[in-house]
PDB file as gemmi writes it, atoms N, CA and C in Angstrom:
CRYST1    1.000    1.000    1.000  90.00  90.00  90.00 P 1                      
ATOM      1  N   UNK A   1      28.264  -8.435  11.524  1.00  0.00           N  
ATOM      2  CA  UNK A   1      29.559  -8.057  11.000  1.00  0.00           C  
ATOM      3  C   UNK A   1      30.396  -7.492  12.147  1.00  0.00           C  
ATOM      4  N   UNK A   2      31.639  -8.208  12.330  1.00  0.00           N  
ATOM      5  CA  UNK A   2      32.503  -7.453  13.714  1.00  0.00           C  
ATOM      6  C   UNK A   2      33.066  -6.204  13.371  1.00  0.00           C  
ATOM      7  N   UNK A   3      33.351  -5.323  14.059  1.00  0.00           N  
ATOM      8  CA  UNK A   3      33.855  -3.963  14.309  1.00  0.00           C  
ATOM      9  C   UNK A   3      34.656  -3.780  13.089  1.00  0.00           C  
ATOM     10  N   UNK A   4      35.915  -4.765  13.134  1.00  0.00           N  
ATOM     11  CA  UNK A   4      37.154  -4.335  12.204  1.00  0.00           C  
ATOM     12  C   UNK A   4      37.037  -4.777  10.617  1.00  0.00           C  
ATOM     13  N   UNK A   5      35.461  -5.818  10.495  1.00  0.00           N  
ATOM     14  CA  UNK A   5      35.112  -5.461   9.115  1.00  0.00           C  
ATOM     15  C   UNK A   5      34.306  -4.788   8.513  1.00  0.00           C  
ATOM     16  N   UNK A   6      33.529  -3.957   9.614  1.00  0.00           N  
ATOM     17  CA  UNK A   6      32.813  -3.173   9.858  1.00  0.00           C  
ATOM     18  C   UNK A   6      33.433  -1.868   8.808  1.00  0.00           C  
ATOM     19  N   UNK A   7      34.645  -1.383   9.971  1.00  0.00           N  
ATOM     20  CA  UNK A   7      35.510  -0.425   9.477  1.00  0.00           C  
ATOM     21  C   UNK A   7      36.335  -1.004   7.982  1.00  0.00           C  
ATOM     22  N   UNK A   8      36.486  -2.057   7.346  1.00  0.00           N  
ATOM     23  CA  UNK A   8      37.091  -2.632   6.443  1.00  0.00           C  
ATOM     24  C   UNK A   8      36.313  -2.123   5.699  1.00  0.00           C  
ATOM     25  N   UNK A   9      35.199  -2.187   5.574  1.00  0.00           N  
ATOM     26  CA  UNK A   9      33.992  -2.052   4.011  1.00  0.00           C  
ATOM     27  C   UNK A   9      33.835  -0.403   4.191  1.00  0.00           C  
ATOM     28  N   UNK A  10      33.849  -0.031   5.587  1.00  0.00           N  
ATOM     29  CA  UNK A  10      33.988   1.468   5.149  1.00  0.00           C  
ATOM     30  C   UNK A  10      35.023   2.249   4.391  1.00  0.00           C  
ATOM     31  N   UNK A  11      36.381   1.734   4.849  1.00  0.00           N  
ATOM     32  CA  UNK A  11      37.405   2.365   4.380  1.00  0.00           C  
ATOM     33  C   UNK A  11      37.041   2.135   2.520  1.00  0.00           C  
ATOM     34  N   UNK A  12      36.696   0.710   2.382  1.00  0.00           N  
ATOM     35  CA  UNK A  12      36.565   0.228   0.954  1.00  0.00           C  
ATOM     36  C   UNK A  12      36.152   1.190   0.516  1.00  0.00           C  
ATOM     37  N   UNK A  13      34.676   1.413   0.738  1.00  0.00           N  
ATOM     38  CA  UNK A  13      33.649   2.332   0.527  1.00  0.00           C  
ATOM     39  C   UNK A  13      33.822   3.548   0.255  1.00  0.00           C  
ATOM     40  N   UNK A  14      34.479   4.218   0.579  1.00  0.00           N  
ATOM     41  CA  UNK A  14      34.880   5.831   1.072  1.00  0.00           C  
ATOM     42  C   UNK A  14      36.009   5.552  -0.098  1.00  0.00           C  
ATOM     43  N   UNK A  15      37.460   4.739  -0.461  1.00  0.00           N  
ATOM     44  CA  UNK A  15      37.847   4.800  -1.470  1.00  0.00           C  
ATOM     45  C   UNK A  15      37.485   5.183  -2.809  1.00  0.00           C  
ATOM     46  N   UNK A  16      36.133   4.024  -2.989  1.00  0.00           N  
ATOM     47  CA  UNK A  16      35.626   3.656  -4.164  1.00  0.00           C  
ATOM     48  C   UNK A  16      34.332   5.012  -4.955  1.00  0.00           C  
ATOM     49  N   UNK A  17      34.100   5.236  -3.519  1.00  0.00           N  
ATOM     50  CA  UNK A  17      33.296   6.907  -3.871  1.00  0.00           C  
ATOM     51  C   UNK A  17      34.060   8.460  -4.383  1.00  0.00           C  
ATOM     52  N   UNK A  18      35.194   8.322  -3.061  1.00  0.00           N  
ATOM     53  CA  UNK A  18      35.982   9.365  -3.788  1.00  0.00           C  
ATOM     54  C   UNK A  18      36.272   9.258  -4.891  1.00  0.00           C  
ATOM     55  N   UNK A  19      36.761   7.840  -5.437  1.00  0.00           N  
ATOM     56  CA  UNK A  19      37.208   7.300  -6.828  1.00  0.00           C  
ATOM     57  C   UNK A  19      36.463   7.526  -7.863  1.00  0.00           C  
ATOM     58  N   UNK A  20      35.424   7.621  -7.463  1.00  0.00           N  
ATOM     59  CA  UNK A  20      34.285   8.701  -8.937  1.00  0.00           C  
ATOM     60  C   UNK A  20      34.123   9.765  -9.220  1.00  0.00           C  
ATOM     61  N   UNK A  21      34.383  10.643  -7.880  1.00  0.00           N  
ATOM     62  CA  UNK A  21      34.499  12.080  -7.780  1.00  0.00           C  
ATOM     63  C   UNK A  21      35.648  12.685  -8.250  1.00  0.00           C  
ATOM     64  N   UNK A  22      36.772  12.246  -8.012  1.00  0.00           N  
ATOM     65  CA  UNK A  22      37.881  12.957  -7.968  1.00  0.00           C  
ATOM     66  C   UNK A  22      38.678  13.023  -9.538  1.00  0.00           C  
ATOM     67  N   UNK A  23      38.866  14.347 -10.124  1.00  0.00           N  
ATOM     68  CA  UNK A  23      39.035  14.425 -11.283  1.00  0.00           C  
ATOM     69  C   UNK A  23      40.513  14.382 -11.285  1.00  0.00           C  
ATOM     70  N   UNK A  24      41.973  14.825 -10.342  1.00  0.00           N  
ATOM     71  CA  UNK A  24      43.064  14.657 -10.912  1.00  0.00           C  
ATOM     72  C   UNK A  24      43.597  13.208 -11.069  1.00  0.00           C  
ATOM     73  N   UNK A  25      44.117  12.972 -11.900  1.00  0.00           N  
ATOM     74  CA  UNK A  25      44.442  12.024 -12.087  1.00  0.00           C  
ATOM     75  C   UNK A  25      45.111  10.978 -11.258  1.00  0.00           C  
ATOM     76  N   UNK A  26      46.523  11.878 -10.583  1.00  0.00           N  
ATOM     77  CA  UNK A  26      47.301  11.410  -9.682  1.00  0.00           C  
ATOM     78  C   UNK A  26      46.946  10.850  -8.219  1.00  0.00           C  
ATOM     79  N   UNK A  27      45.606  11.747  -7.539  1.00  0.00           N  
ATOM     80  CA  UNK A  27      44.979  11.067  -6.743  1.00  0.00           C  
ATOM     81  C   UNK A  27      44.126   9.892  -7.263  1.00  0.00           C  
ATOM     82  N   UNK A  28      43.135  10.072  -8.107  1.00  0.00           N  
ATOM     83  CA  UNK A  28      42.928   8.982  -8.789  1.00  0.00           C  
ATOM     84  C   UNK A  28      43.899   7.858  -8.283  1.00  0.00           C  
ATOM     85  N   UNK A  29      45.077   7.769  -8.695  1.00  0.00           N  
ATOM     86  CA  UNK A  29      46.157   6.881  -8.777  1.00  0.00           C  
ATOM     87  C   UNK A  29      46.001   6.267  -7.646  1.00  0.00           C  
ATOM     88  N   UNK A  30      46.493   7.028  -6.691  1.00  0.00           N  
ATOM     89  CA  UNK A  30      46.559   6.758  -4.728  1.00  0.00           C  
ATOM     90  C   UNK A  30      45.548   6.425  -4.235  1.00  0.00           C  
ATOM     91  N   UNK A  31      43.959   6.636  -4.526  1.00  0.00           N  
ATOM     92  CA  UNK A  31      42.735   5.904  -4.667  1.00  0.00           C  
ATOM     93  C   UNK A  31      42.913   4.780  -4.587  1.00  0.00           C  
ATOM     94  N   UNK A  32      43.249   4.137  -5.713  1.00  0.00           N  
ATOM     95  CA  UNK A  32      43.003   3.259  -6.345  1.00  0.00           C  
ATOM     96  C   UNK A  32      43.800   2.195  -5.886  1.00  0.00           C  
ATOM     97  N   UNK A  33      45.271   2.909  -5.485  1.00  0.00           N  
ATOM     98  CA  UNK A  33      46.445   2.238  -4.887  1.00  0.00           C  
ATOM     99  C   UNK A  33      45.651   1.680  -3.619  1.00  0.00           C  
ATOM    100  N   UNK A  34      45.010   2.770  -2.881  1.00  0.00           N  
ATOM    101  CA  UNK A  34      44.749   2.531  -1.245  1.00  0.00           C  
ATOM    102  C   UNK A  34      43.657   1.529  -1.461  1.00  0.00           C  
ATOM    103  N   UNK A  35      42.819   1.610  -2.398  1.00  0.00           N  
ATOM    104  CA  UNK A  35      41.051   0.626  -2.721  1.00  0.00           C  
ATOM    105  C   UNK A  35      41.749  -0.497  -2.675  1.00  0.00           C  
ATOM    106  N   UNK A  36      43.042  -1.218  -3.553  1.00  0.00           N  
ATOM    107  CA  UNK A  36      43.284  -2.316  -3.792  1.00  0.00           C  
ATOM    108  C   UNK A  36      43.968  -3.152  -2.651  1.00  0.00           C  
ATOM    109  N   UNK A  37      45.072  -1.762  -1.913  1.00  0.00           N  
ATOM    110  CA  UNK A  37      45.861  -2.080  -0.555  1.00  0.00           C  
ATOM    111  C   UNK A  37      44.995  -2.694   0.451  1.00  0.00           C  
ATOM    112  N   UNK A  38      43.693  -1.735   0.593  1.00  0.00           N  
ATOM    113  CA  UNK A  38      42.693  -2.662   1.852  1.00  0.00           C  
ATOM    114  C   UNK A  38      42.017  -3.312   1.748  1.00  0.00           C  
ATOM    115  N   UNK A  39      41.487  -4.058   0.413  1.00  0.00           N  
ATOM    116  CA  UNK A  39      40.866  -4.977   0.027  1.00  0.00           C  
ATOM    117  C   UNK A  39      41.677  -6.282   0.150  1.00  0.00           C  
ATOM    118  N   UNK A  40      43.111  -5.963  -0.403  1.00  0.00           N  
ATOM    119  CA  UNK A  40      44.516  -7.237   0.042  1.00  0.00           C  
ATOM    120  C   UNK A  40      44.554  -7.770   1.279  1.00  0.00           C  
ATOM    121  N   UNK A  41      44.350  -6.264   2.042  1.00  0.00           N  
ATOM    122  CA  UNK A  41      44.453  -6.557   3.631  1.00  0.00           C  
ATOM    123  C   UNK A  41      43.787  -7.195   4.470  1.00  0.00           C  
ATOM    124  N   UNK A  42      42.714  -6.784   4.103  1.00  0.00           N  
ATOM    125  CA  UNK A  42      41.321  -7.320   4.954  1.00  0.00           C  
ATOM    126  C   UNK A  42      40.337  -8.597   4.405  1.00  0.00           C  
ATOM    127  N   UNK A  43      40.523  -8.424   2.692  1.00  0.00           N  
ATOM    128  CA  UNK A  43      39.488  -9.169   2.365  1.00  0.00           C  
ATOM    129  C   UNK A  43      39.621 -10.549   1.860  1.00  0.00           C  
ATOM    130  N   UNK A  44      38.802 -11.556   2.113  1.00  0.00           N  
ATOM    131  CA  UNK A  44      39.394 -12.953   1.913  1.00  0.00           C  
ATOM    132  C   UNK A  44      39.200 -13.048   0.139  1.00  0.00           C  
ATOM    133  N   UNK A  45      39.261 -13.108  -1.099  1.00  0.00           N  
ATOM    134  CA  UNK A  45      39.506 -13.303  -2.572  1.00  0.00           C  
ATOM    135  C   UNK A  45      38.320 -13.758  -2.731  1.00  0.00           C  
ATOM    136  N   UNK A  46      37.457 -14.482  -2.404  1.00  0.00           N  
ATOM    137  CA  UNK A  46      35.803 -14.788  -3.048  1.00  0.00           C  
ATOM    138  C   UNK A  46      34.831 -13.446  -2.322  1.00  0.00           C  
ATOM    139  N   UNK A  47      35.226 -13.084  -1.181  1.00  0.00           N  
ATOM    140  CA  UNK A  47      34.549 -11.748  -0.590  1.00  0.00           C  
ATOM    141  C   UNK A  47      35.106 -10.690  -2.006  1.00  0.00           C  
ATOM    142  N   UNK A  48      36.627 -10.768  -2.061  1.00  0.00           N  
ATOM    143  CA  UNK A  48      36.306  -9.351  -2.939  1.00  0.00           C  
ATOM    144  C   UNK A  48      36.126  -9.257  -4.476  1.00  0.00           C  
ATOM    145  N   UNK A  49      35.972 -11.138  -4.941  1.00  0.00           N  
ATOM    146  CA  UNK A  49      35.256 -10.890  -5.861  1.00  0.00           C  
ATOM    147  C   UNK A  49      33.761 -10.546  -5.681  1.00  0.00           C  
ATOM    148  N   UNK A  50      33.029 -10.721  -4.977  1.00  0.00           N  
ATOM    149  CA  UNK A  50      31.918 -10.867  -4.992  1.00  0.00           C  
ATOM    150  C   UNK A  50      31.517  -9.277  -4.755  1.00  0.00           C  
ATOM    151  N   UNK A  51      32.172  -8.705  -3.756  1.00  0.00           N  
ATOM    152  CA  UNK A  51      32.289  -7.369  -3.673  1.00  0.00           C  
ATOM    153  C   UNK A  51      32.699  -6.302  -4.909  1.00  0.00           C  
ATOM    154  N   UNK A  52      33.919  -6.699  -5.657  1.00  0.00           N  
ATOM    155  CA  UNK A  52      33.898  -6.190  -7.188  1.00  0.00           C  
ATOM    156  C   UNK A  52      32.918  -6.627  -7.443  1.00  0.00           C  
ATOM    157  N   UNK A  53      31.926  -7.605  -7.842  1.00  0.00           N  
ATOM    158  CA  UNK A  53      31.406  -7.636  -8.686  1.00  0.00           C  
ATOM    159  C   UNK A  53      30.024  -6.647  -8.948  1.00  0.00           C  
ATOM    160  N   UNK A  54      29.577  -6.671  -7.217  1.00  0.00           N  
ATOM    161  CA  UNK A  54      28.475  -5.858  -6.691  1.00  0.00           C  
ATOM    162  C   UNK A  54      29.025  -4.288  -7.467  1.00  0.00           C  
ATOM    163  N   UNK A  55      30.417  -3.691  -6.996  1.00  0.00           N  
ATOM    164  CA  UNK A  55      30.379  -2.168  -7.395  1.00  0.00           C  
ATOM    165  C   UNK A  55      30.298  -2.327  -8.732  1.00  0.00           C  
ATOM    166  N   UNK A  56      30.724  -3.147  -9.677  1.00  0.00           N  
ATOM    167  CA  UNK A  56      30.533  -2.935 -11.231  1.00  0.00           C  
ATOM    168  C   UNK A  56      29.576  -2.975 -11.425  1.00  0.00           C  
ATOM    169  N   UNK A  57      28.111  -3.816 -11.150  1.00  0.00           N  
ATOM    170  CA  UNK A  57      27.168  -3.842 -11.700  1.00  0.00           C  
ATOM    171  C   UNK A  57      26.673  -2.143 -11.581  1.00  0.00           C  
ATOM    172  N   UNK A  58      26.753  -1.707 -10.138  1.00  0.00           N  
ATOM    173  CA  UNK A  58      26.753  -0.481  -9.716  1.00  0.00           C  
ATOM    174  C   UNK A  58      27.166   0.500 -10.673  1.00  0.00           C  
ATOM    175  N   UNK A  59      28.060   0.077 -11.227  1.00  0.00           N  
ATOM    176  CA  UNK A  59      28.713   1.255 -11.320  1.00  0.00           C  
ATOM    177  C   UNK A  59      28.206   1.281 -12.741  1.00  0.00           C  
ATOM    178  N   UNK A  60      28.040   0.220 -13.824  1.00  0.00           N  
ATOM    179  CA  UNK A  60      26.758   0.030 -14.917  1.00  0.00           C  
ATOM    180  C   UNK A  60      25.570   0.698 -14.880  1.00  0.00           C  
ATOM    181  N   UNK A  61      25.124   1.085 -13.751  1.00  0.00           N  
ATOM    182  CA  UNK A  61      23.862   1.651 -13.940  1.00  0.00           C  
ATOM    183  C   UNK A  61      23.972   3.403 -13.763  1.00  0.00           C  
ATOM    184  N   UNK A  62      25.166   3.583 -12.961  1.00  0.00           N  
ATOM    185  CA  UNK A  62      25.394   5.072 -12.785  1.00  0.00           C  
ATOM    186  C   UNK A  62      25.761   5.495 -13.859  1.00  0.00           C  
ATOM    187  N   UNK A  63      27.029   4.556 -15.018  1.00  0.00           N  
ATOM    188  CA  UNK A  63      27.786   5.193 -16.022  1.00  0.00           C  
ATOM    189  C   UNK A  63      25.832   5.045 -16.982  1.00  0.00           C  
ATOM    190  N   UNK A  64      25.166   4.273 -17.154  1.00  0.00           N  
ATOM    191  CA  UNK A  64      23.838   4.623 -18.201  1.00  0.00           C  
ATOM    192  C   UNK A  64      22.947   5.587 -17.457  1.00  0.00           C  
ATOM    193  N   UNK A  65      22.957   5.659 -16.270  1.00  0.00           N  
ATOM    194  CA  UNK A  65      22.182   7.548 -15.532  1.00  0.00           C  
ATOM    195  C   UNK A  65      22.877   8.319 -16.116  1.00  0.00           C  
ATOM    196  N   UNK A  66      24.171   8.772 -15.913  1.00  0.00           N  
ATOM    197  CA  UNK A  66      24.832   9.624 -16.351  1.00  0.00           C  
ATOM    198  C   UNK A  66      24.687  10.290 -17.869  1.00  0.00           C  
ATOM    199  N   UNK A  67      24.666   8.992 -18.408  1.00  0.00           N  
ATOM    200  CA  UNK A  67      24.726   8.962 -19.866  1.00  0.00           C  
ATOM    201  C   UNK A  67      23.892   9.910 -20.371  1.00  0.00           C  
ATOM    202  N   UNK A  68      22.376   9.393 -19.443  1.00  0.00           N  
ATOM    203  CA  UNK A  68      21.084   9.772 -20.041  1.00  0.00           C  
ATOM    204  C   UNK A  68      21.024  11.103 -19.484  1.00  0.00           C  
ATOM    205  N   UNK A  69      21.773  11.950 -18.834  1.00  0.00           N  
ATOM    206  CA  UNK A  69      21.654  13.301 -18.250  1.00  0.00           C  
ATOM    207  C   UNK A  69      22.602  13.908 -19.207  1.00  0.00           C  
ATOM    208  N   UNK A  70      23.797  13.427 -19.563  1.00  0.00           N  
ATOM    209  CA  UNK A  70      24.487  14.322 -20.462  1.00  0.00           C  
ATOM    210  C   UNK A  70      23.911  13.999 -21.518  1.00  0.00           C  
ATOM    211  N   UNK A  71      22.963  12.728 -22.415  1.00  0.00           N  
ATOM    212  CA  UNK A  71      22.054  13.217 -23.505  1.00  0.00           C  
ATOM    213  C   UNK A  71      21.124  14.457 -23.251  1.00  0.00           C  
ATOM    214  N   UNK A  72      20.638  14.691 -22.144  1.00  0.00           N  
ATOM    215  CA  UNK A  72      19.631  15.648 -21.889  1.00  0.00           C  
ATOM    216  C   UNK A  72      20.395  17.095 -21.719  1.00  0.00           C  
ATOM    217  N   UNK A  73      21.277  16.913 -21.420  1.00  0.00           N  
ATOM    218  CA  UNK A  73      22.237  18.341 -21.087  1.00  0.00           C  
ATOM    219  C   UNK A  73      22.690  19.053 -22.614  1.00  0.00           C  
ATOM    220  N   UNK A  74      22.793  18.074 -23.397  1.00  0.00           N  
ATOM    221  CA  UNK A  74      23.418  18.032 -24.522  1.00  0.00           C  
ATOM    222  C   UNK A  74      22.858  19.532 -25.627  1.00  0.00           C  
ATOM    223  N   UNK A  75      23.388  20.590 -25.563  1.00  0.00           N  
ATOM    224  CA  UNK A  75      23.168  22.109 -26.133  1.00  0.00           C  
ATOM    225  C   UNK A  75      22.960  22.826 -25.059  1.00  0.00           C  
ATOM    226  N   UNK A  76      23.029  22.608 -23.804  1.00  0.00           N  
ATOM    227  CA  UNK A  76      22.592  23.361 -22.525  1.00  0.00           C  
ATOM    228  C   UNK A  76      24.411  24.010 -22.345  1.00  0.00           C  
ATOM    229  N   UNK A  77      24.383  24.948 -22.151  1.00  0.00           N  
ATOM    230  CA  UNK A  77      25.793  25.834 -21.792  1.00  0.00           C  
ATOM    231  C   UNK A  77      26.086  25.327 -20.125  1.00  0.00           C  
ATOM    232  N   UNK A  78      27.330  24.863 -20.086  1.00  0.00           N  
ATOM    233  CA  UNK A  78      28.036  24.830 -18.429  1.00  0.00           C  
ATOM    234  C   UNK A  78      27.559  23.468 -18.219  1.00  0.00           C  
ATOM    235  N   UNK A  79      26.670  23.362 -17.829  1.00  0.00           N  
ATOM    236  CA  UNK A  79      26.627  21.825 -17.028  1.00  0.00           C  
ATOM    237  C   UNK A  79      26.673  20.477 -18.003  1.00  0.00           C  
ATOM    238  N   UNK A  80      27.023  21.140 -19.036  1.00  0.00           N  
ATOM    239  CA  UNK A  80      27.191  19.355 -19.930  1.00  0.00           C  
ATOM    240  C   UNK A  80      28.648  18.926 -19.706  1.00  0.00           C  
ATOM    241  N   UNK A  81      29.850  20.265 -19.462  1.00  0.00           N  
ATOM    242  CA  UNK A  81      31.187  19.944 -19.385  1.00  0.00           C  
ATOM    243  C   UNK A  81      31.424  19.206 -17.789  1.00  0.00           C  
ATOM    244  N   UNK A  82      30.455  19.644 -16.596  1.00  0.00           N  
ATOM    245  CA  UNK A  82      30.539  18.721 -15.604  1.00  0.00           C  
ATOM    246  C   UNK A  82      29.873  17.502 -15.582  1.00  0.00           C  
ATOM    247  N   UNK A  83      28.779  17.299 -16.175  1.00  0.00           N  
ATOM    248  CA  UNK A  83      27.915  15.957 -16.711  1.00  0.00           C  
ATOM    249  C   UNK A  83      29.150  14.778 -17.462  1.00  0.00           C  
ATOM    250  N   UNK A  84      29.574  15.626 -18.315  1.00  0.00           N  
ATOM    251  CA  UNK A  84      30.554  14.812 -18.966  1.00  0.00           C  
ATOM    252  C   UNK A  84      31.976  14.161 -17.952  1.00  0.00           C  
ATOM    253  N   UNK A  85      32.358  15.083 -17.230  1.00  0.00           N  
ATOM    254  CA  UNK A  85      33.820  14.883 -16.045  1.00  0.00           C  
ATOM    255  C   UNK A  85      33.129  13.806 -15.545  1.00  0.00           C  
ATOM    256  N   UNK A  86      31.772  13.650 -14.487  1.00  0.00           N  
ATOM    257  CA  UNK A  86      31.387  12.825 -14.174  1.00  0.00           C  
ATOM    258  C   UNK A  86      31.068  11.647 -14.770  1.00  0.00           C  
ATOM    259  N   UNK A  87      30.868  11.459 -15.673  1.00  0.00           N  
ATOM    260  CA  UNK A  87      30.635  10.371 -16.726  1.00  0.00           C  
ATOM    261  C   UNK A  87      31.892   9.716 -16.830  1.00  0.00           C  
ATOM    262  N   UNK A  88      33.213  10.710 -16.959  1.00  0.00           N  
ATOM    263  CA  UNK A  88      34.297  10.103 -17.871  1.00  0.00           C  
ATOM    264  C   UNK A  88      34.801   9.774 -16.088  1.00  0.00           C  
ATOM    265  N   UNK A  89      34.593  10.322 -15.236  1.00  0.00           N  
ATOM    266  CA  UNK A  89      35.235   9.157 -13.738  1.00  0.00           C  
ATOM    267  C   UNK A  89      34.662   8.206 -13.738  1.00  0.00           C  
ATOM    268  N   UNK A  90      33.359   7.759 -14.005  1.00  0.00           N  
ATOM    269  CA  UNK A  90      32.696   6.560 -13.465  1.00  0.00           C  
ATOM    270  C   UNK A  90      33.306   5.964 -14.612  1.00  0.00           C  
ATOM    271  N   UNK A  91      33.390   6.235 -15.755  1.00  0.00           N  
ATOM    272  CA  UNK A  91      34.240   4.943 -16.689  1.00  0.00           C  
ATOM    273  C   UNK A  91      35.526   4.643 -17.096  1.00  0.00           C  
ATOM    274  N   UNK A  92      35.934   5.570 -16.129  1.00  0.00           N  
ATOM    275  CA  UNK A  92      37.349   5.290 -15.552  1.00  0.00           C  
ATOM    276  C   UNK A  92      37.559   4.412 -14.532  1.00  0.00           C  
ATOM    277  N   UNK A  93      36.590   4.909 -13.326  1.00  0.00           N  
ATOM    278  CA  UNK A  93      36.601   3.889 -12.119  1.00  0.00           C  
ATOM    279  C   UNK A  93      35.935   2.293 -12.890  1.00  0.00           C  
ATOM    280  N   UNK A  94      34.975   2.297 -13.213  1.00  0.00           N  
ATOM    281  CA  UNK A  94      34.535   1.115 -13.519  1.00  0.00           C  
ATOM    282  C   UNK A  94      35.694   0.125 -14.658  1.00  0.00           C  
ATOM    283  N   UNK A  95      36.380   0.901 -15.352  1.00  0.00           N  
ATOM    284  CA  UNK A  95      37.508   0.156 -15.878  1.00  0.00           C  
ATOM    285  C   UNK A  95      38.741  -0.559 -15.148  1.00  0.00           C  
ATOM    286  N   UNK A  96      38.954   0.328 -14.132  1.00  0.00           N  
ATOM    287  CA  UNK A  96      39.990   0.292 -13.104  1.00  0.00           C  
ATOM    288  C   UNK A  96      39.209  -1.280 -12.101  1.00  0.00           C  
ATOM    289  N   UNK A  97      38.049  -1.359 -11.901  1.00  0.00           N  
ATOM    290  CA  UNK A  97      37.271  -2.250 -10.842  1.00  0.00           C  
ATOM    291  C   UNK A  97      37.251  -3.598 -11.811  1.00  0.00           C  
ATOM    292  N   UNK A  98      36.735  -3.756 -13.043  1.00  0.00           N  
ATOM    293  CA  UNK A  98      36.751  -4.747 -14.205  1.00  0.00           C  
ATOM    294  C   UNK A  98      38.012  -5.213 -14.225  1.00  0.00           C  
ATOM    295  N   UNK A  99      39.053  -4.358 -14.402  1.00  0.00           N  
ATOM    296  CA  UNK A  99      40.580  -4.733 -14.276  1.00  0.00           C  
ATOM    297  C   UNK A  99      41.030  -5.607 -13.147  1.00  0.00           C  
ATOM    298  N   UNK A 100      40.429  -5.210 -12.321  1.00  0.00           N  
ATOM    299  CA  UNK A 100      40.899  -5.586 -10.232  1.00  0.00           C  
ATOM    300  C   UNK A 100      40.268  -7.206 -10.483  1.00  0.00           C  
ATOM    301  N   UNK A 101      38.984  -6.909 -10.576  1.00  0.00           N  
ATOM    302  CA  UNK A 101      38.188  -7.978 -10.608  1.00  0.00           C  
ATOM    303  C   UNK A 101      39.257  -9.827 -11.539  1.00  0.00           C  
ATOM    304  N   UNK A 102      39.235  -8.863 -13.075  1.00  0.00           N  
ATOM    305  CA  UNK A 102      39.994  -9.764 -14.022  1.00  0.00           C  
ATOM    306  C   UNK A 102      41.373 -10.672 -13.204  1.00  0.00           C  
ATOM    307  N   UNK A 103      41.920  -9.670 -12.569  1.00  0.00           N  
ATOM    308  CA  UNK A 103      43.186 -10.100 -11.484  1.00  0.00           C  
ATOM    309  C   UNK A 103      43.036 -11.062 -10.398  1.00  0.00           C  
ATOM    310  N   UNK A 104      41.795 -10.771  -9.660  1.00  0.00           N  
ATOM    311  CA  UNK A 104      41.377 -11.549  -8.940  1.00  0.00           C  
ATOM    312  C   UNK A 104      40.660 -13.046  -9.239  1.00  0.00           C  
ATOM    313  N   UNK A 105      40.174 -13.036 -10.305  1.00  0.00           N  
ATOM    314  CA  UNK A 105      39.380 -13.902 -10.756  1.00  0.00           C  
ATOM    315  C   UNK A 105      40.484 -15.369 -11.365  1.00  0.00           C  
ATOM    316  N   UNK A 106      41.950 -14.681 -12.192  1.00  0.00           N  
ATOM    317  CA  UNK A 106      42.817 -15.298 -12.624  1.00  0.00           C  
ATOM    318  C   UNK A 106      43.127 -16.489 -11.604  1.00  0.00           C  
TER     319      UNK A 106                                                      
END                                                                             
């Protein structure tokens, strides 16, 4: 892989992570703006389907981990309301990536 796609999948990368973490919305937004901006930029349309397709499956198995920790959290005081934030980003992000994908695929 050369240098500048090297740095391409990182920048991707580093988007798409913050993009699970980050609870305000509005960054959210600019995330998501910047995930789609350097994927336009850099990536040839069968790379970034194939690349969506990889983080969704991904991101399928984190939103059913998750799941199964806020079932387990579930009457525990404090950490079910962050179990849950985390849950409700990854199926936010993963809606937002399904969406990208749908666009691309058209």
């Amino acid at each position: 892989m050369s240098s500048e796609k090297h740095a391409y999948q990182r920048n991707i990368d580093n988007f798409h992570s913050r993009l699970l973490m980050e609870d305000h919305a509005d960054i959210r937004s600019v995330l998501l703006r910047l995930l789609i901006e350097e994927e336009n930029k850099h990536g040839e349309r069968r790379e970034q389907i194939n690349l969506l397709k990889i983080k969704i499956e991904k991101g399928r198995i984190l939103i059913e981990k998750q799941k199964s920790i806020v079932d387990r959290l579930l009457g525990e005081d404090g950490s079910l309301v962050n179990a849950n934030r985390v849950l409700k980003n990854f199926i936010e992000t993963q809606h937002a990536l399904v969406q990208r994908l749908a666009t691309l695929e058209r």
